Short mmCIF file of C-alpha atoms in Angstrom, two decimals:
data_model
loop_
_atom_site.label_atom_id
_atom_site.label_comp_id
_atom_site.label_asym_id
_atom_site.label_seq_id
_atom_site.Cartn_x
_atom_site.Cartn_y
_atom_site.Cartn_z
CA MET X 45 0.19 0.37 0.25
CA SER X 46 1.42 3.51 -0.64
CA LYS X 47 0.63 7.07 -0.06
CA ALA X 48 -0.89 7.09 -4.08
CA PHE X 49 -3.24 4.74 -2.70
CA ILE X 50 -4.70 6.04 -0.02
CA ALA X 51 -5.45 9.21 -1.92
CA ALA X 52 -7.43 7.43 -4.83
CA VAL X 53 -9.39 5.40 -2.20
CA LEU X 54 -10.13 8.86 -0.43
CA GLN X 55 -10.83 10.11 -4.07
CA ASP X 56 -12.78 7.87 -5.27
CA SER X 57 -15.02 7.67 -1.62
CA LEU X 58 -15.04 11.58 -1.45
CA ASN X 59 -15.87 11.96 -4.63
CA CYS X 60 -13.02 15.33 -4.55
CA THR X 61 -10.22 15.87 -6.58
CA GLY X 62 -6.72 14.09 -6.66
CA VAL X 63 -4.69 17.35 -4.85
CA ALA X 64 -6.84 17.56 -1.95
CA ALA X 65 -7.71 12.94 -1.68
CA GLY X 66 -3.08 13.43 -1.88
CA LYS X 67 -3.55 16.86 0.62
CA ALA X 68 -5.93 14.34 2.96
CA ALA X 69 -3.98 11.20 2.84
CA ASN X 70 -0.21 13.41 3.76
CA ASP X 71 -2.51 15.12 6.80
CA LEU X 72 -3.78 11.88 7.80
CA ILE X 73 -0.07 10.18 7.93
CA ASP X 74 1.41 13.09 9.31
CA ALA X 75 -1.51 12.89 12.20
CA ILE X 76 -0.47 9.28 12.50
CA VAL X 77 3.35 9.68 13.18
CA ALA X 78 2.59 12.92 15.36
CA THR X 79 0.51 10.42 18.09
CA LEU X 80 2.82 8.04 17.56
CA HIS X 81 5.10 10.57 18.76
CA GLU X 82 3.61 11.96 21.00
CA GLU X 83 1.80 8.82 22.78
CA GLY X 84 3.87 6.21 21.55
CA GLY X 85 0.77 4.18 19.90
CA PHE X 86 -2.17 4.61 17.51
CA THR X 87 -5.27 1.89 17.68
CA LEU X 88 -7.94 2.03 14.97
CA PRO X 89 -10.23 -0.14 15.88
CA SER X 90 -10.92 -3.42 13.79
CA PHE X 91 -7.55 -3.15 12.63
CA GLY X 92 -4.97 -2.78 14.58
CA THR X 93 -2.93 -1.65 17.17
CA PHE X 94 1.12 1.01 16.48
CA THR X 95 2.99 0.63 19.47
CA VAL X 96 6.64 2.18 19.44
CA HIS X 97 9.53 -0.18 21.28
CA LYS X 98 12.23 1.05 22.14
CA THR X 99 15.81 -1.50 21.09
CA LYS X 100 18.49 -1.49 23.00
CA ALA X 101 22.21 -1.00 21.74
CA ARG X 102 23.65 -3.97 20.42
CA LYS X 103 27.03 -5.29 18.88
CA ALA X 104 26.47 -6.55 15.17
CA LEU X 105 27.73 -8.21 12.12
CA ASN X 106 28.82 -6.71 8.50
CA PRO X 107 27.46 -9.26 5.84
CA ARG X 108 30.22 -8.67 3.53
CA THR X 109 33.32 -8.41 6.29
CA GLY X 110 32.21 -10.38 9.24
CA GLU X 111 33.62 -7.67 10.58
CA SER X 112 31.96 -6.68 14.47
CA VAL X 113 30.08 -3.57 13.91
CA LYS X 114 28.48 -1.65 17.56
CA VAL X 115 23.50 -0.14 16.64
CA LYS X 116 22.79 1.91 18.74
CA ALA X 117 20.05 1.55 20.91
CA GLY X 118 16.51 3.36 18.81
CA LYS X 119 13.03 2.97 18.73
CA THR X 120 10.67 0.50 16.14
CA VAL X 121 7.11 1.03 15.34
CA ARG X 122 5.94 -2.88 16.06
CA PHE X 123 1.55 -3.20 14.31
CA LYS X 124 -0.20 -6.18 16.28
CA ALA X 125 -3.48 -7.16 14.70
CA SER X 126 -7.26 -7.30 15.92
CA PRO X 127 -9.24 -10.34 15.49
CA ASN X 128 -11.29 -8.85 13.23
CA LEU X 129 -8.27 -7.86 10.51
CA LYS X 130 -7.05 -11.31 11.76
CA LYS X 131 -10.21 -13.11 10.61
CA ALA X 132 -10.99 -11.14 7.26
CA VAL X 133 -7.08 -12.30 6.11
#
Protein backbone atom coordinates (compact mmCIF):
# COMPACT_ATOMS: atom_id res chain seq x y z
CA MET A 1 0.00 0.00 0.00
CA SER A 2 1.27 3.43 -0.85
CA LYS A 3 0.31 7.02 -0.15
CA ALA A 4 -0.97 7.26 -3.74
CA PHE A 5 -3.26 4.27 -3.13
CA ILE A 6 -4.69 5.89 0.01
CA ALA A 7 -5.23 9.12 -1.91
CA ALA A 8 -7.01 7.24 -4.72
CA VAL A 9 -9.34 5.51 -2.24
CA LEU A 10 -10.12 8.85 -0.57
CA GLN A 11 -10.73 10.46 -3.95
CA ASP A 12 -13.20 7.76 -4.98
CA SER A 13 -14.93 7.73 -1.61
CA LEU A 14 -15.28 11.49 -1.20
CA ASN A 15 -15.69 12.43 -4.89
CA CYS A 16 -13.02 15.11 -4.55
CA THR A 17 -10.05 16.18 -6.65
CA GLY A 18 -6.78 14.29 -6.69
CA VAL A 19 -4.97 17.23 -5.10
CA ALA A 20 -7.43 17.35 -2.19
CA ALA A 21 -7.24 13.58 -1.72
CA GLY A 22 -3.43 13.72 -1.76
CA LYS A 23 -3.44 16.46 0.88
CA ALA A 24 -5.88 14.44 3.00
CA ALA A 25 -3.65 11.35 2.72
CA ASN A 26 -0.59 13.39 3.75
CA ASP A 27 -2.48 14.92 6.68
CA LEU A 28 -3.65 11.47 7.81
CA ILE A 29 -0.16 10.00 7.76
CA ASP A 30 1.29 13.08 9.50
CA ALA A 31 -1.36 12.78 12.25
CA ILE A 32 -0.52 9.10 12.78
CA VAL A 33 3.21 9.84 13.00
CA ALA A 34 2.62 12.74 15.43
CA THR A 35 0.45 10.54 17.65
CA LEU A 36 3.08 7.78 17.68
CA HIS A 37 5.76 10.33 18.57
CA GLU A 38 3.77 12.01 21.35
CA GLU A 39 1.80 9.14 22.88
CA GLY A 40 3.87 6.09 21.92
CA GLY A 41 0.91 4.26 20.40
CA PHE A 42 -2.01 4.44 18.03
CA THR A 43 -5.07 2.19 17.82
CA LEU A 44 -7.49 1.75 14.94
CA PRO A 45 -10.46 -0.31 16.16
CA SER A 46 -11.18 -3.34 13.96
CA PHE A 47 -7.72 -2.97 12.37
CA GLY A 48 -4.95 -3.08 14.95
CA THR A 49 -2.55 -1.30 17.26
CA PHE A 50 0.73 0.44 16.46
CA THR A 51 3.16 0.81 19.37
CA VAL A 52 6.62 2.34 19.73
CA HIS A 53 9.26 0.10 21.32
CA LYS A 54 12.79 0.95 22.37
CA THR A 55 15.66 -1.14 21.05
CA LYS A 56 18.87 -1.67 22.98
CA ALA A 57 22.35 -0.91 21.71
CA ARG A 58 23.98 -4.08 20.44
CA LYS A 59 26.78 -5.53 18.37
CA ALA A 60 26.10 -6.89 14.90
CA LEU A 61 28.14 -8.33 12.05
CA ASN A 62 28.72 -6.67 8.70
CA PRO A 63 27.51 -9.35 6.25
CA ARG A 64 30.10 -8.45 3.59
CA THR A 65 33.20 -8.35 5.76
CA GLY A 66 32.17 -10.27 8.85
CA GLU A 67 33.46 -7.34 10.90
CA SER A 68 31.76 -6.53 14.22
CA VAL A 69 29.92 -3.18 14.27
CA LYS A 70 28.04 -1.30 16.99
CA VAL A 71 24.34 -0.55 16.49
CA LYS A 72 22.98 2.39 18.48
CA ALA A 73 19.90 2.18 20.67
CA GLY A 74 16.77 3.44 18.94
CA LYS A 75 13.06 3.07 18.51
CA THR A 76 10.93 0.95 16.23
CA VAL A 77 7.21 0.68 15.50
CA ARG A 78 5.41 -2.63 16.03
CA PHE A 79 1.96 -3.60 14.81
CA LYS A 80 -0.48 -6.05 16.35
CA ALA A 81 -3.45 -6.99 14.19
CA SER A 82 -6.92 -7.03 15.72
CA PRO A 83 -8.93 -10.27 15.79
CA ASN A 84 -11.29 -8.82 13.15
CA LEU A 85 -8.37 -8.21 10.77
CA LYS A 86 -6.99 -11.69 11.40
CA LYS A 87 -10.37 -13.23 10.53
CA ALA A 88 -10.69 -11.13 7.38
CA VAL A 89 -7.27 -12.18 6.09
